[in-house]
Coordinates of C-alpha atoms in Angstrom, one line a residue:
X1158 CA 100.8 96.3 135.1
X1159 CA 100.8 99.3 137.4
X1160 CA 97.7 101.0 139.2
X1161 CA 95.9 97.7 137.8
X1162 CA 92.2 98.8 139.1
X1163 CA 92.8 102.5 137.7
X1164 CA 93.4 100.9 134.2
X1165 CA 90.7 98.4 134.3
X1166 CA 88.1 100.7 135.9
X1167 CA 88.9 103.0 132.7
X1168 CA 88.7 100.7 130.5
X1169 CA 85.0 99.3 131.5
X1170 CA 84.0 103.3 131.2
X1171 CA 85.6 103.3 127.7
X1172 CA 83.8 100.3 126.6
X1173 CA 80.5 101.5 127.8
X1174 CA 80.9 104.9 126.7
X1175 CA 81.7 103.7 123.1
X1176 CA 79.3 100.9 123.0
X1177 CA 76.9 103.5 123.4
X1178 CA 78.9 105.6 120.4
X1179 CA 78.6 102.7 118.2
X1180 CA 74.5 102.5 118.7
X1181 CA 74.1 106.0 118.0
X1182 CA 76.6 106.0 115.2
X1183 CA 77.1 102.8 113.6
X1184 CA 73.8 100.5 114.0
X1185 CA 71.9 103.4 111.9
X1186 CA 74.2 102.1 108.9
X1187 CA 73.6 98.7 109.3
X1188 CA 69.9 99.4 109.9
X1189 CA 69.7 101.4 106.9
X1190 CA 71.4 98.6 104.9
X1191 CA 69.0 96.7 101.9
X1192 CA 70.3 93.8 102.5
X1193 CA 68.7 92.6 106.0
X1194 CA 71.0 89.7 106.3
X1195 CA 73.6 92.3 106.5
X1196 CA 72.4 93.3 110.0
X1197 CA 72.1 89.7 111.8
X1198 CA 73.0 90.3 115.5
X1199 CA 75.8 88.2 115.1
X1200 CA 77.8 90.7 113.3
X1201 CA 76.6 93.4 115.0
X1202 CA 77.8 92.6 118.2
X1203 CA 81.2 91.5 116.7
X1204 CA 81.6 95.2 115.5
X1205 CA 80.5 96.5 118.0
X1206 CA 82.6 95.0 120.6
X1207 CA 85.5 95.8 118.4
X1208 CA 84.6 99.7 118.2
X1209 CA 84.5 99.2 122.2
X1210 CA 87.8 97.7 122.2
X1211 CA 89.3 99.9 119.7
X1212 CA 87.6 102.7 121.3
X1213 CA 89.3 102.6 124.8
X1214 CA 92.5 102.7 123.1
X1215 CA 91.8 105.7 121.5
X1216 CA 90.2 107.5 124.3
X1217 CA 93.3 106.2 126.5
X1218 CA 95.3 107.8 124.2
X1219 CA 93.2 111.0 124.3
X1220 CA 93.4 111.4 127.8
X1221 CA 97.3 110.9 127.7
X1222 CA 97.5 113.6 125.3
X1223 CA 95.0 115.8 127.5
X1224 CA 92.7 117.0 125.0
X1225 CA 88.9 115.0 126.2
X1226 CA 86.9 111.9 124.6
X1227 CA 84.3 113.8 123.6
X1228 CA 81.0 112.6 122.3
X1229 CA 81.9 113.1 118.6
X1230 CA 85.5 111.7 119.2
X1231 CA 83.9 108.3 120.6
X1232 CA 81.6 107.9 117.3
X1233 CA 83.9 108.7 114.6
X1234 CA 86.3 106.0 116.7
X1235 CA 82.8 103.6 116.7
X1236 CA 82.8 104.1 113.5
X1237 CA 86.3 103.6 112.5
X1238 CA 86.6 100.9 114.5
X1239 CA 83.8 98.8 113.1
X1240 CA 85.1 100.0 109.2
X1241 CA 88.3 98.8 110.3
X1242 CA 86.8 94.7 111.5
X1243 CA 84.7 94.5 108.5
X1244 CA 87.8 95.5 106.1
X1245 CA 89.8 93.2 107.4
X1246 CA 87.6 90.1 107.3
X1247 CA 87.0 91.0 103.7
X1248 CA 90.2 91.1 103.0
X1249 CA 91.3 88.0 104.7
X1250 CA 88.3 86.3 102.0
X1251 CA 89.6 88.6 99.1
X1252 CA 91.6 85.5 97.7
X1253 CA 90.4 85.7 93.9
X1254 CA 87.8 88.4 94.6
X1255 CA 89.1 91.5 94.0
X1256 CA 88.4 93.3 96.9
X1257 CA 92.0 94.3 97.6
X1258 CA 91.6 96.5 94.4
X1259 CA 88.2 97.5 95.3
X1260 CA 89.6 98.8 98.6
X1261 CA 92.5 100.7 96.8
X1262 CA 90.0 103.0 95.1
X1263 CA 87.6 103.1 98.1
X1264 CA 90.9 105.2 100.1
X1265 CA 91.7 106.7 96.8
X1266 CA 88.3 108.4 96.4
X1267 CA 87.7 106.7 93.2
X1268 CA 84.6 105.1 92.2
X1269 CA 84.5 101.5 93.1
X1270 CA 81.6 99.1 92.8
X1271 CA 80.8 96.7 95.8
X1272 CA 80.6 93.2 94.9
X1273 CA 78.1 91.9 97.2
X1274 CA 75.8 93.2 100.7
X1275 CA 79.3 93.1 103.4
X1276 CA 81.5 95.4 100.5
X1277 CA 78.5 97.8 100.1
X1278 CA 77.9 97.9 104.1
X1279 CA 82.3 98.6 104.0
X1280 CA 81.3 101.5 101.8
X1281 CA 78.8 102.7 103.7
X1282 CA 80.3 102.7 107.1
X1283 CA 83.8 104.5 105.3
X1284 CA 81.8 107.5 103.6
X1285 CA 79.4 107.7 107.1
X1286 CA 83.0 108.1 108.5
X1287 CA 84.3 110.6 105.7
X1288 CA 81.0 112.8 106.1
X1289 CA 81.7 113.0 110.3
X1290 CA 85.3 113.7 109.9
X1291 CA 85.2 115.7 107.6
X1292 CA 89.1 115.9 106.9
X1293 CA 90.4 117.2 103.4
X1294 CA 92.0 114.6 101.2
X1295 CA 95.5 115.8 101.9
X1296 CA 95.1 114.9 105.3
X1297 CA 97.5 112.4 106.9
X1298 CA 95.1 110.3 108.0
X1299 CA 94.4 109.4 104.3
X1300 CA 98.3 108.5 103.5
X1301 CA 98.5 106.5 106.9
X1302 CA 95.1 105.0 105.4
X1303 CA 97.0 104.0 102.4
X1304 CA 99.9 102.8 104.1
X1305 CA 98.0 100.2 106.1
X1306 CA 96.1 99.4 103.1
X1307 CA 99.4 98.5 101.4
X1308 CA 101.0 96.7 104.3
X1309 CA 98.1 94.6 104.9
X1310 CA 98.3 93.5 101.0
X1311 CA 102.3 92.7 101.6
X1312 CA 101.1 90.7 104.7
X1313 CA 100.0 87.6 102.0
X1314 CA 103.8 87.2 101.9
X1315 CA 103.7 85.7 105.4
X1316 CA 102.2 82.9 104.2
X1317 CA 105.3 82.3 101.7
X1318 CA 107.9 79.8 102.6
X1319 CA 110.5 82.1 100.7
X1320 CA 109.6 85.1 102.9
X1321 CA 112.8 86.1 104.4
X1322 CA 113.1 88.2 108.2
X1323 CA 113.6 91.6 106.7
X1324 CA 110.4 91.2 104.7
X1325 CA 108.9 90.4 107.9
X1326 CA 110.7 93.6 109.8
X1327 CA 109.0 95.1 106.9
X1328 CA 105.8 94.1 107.1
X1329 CA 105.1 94.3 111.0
X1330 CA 106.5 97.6 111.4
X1331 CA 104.9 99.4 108.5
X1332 CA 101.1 97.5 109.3
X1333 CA 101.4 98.3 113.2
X1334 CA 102.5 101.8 112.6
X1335 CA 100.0 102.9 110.1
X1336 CA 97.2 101.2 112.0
X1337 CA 97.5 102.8 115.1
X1338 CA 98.5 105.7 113.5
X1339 CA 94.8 106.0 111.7
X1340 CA 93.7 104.9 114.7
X1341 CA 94.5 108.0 117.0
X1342 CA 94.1 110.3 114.5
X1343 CA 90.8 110.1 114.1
X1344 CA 90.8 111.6 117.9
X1345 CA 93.9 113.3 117.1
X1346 CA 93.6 115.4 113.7
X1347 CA 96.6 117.7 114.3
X1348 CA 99.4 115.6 115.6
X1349 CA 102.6 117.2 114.8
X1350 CA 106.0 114.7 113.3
X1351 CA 107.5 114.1 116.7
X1352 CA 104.2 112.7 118.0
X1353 CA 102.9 110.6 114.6
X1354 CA 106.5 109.0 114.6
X1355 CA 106.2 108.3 118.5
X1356 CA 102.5 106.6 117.7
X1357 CA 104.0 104.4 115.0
X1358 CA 106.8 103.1 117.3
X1359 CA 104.0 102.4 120.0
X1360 CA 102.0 101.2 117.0
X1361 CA 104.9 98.3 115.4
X1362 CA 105.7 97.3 119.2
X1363 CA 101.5 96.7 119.4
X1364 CA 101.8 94.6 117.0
X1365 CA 104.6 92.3 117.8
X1366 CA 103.5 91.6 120.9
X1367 CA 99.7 90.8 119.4
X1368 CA 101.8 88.3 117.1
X1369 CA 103.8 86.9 119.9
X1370 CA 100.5 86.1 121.7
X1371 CA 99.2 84.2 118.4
X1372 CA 102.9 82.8 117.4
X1373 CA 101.2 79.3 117.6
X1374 CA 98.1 79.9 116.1
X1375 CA 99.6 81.7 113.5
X1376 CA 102.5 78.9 113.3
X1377 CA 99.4 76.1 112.9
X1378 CA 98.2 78.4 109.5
X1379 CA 101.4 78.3 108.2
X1380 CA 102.0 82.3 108.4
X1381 CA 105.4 83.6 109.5
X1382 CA 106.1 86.6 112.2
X1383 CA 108.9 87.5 113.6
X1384 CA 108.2 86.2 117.3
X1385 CA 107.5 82.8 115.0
X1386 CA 110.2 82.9 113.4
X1387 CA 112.4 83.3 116.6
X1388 CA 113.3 86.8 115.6
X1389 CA 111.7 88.5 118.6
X1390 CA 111.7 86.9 121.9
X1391 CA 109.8 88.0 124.8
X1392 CA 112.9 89.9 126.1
X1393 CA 112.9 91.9 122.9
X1394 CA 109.3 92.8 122.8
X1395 CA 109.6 94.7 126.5
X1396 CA 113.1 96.0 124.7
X1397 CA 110.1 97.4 121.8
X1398 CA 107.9 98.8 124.4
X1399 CA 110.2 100.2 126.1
X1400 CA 111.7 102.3 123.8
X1401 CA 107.9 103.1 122.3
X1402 CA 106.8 104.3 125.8
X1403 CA 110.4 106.7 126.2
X1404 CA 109.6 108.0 123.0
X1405 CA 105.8 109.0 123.9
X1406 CA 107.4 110.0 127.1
X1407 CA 109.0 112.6 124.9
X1408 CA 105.8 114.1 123.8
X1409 CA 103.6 113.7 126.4
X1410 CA 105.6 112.9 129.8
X1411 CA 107.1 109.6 131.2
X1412 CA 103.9 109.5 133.1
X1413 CA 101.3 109.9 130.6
X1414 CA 103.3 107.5 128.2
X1415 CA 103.4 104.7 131.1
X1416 CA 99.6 104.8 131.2
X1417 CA 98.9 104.3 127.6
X1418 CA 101.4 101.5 127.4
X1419 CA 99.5 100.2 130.6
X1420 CA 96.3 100.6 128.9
X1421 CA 97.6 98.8 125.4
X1422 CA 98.3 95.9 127.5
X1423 CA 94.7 95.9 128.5
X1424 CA 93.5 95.9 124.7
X1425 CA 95.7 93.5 124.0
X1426 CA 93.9 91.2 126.9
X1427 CA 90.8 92.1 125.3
X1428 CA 91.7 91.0 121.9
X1429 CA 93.6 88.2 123.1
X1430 CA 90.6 86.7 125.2
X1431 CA 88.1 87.3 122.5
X1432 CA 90.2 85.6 119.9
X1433 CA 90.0 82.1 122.3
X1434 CA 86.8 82.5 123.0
X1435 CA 86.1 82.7 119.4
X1436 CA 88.0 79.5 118.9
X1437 CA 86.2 77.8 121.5
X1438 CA 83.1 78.3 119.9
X1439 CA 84.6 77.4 116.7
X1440 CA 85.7 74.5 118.0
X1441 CA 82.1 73.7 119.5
X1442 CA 80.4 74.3 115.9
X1443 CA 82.9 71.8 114.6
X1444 CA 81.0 69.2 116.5
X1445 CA 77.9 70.0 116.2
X1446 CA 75.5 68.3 113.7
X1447 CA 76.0 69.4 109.6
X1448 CA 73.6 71.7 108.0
X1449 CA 71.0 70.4 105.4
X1450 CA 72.4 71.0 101.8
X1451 CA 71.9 74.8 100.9
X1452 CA 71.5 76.1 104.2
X1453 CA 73.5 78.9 105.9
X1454 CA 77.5 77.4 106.6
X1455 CA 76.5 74.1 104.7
X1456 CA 79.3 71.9 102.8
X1457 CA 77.0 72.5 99.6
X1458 CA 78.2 76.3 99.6
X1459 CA 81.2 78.0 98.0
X1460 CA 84.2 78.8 100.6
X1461 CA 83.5 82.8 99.8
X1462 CA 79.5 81.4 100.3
X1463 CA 80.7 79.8 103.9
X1464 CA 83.2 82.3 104.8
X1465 CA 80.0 85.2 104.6
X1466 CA 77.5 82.9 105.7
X1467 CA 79.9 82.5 109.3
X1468 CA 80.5 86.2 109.3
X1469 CA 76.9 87.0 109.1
X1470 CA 76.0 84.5 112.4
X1471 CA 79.1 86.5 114.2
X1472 CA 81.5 83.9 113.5
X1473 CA 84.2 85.4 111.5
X1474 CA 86.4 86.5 114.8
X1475 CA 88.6 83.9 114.6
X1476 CA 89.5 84.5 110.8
X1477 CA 90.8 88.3 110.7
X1478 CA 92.3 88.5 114.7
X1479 CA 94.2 85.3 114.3
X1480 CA 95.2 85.7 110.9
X1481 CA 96.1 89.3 110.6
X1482 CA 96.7 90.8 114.1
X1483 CA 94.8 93.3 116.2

């Protein structure tokens, strides 16, 4: 990584500048939630180190594009961010549940009814996001919404033996595009063709390498992806990133575009770290004594029952990260 100290020095004032984002922003929704198991510490420090990680992305990306981080930027980003974990964990449960459904209406700006305290703390968080954007429904953020929304549905496909390497293509490109794509926008409302397609190209590269760094995890949970599969060795994904970071170079300047690929590597780190640290202490739990019948993560509960009750004591990192990429 070049200029090493200048990237990681940013990155710590990112995280604390959107930690502090997320308390103003975000902990007033999970404070206001009726449901106090909702709010356990455990998950919210999980979203809110996510809305720091996510959050130094975006503001990396802002300062690439010159245009500043600005208070209001950094807590729509919190909150994004911390919308964005929570989703994802639900969906990775949503197995018989409905909530992929739910979630379609949610983006569509239907009426939707949450089943349960984590769904109706979703809600929340999206429409406390809606209100401080305050973006029309034709905006492109919405479609890129719906895009990753669909994408991450097609991902359950990755766990099909008959899922074939163009389905895969498919799949990686479209989720890593979109994502990122929502991602900066909510920074970056006015981003003109050229620089939405550069952002997607950065975006599908992102998430390649994020599923060459769980190949084996992903590999153990029987879920296919192209560095997996063989399809992308590490000589292609700097082949991806490179052609990603000539493309921003395009819109913003070789040197601006070097810096946020720098900086991506430095999210990726993060993510990367948190997910085996989240194993380790998975791994710890495994040994630890069993749970009297009934009680929070016991055998006696239903796997929806366990998956909540672990998300609710901050232990649902390993589920959504590993499972579904950054």
């Amino acid at each position: 990584m070049r200029a090493a100290p200048a990237v990681l020095l940013a990155a710590a004032r990112d995280a604390g500048a959107c930690g502090r984002a997320f308390d103003r922003a975000v902990a007033p929704v999970l404070a206001r939630q009726p449901d106090t198991d909702t709010v356990h510490a455990g998950l919210h420090a999980t979203l809110r180190a996510w809305s720091a990680k996510g959050g130094h992305l975006v503001a990396a990306y802002c300062r690439a594009s010159g245009v500043p981080f600005t208070r209001h930027a950094a807590e729509v980003t919190a909150l994004g961010c911390a919308f964005a974990r929570l989703y994802d964990d639900l969906l990775d449960d949503s197995a018989g549940t409905g909530f992929a459904e739910r979630a379609g209406l949610l983006f569509a700006h239907r009426p939707w009814t949450p089943a349960g305290p984590l769904e109706a703390l979703a809600g929340d968080l999206f429409h406390t996001l809606e209100r401080r954007l305050g973006r029309r429904p034709d905006d492109p953020l919405y479609a890129a919404l719906t895009a990753v929304h669909y994408y991450q549905c097609r991902s359950a496909r990755q766990t099909s033996p008959l899922v074939t390497r163009a389905e895969l293509e498919e799949v990686t490109w479209g989720k890593g595009a979109a994502t990122l794509t929502v991602l900066f926008s909510l920074a970056r409302p006015r981003m003109g063709a050229q620089e939405r397609a550069a952002v997607a190209e950065l975006g599908a590269a992102l998430q390649l390498c994020d599923d060459h760094h769980d190949r084996d995890a992903d590999a153990a949970l029987g879920i296919a992806t192209l560095p997996g599969v063989g399809a992308c060795d590490p000589a292609g994904l700097v082949e991806r990133l490179a052609a990603a970071q000539a493309r921003l170079a395009g819109v913003h300047g070789p040197r601006a575009a070097r810096r946020v690929v720098d900086e991506a590597h430095v999210f990726l780190l993060l993510s990367t770290v948190g997910r085996a640290a989240s194993r380790l202490r998975a791994a710890a739990r495994s040994d630890a004594p069993s749970h009297a019948a009934g009680a929070p993560g016991s055998a006696g509960r239903t796997p929806g029952n366990a998956w909540a009750a672990l998300l609710l004591r901050g232990r649902s990192a390993v589920a959504p990260a590993d499972r579904r990429g950054a």
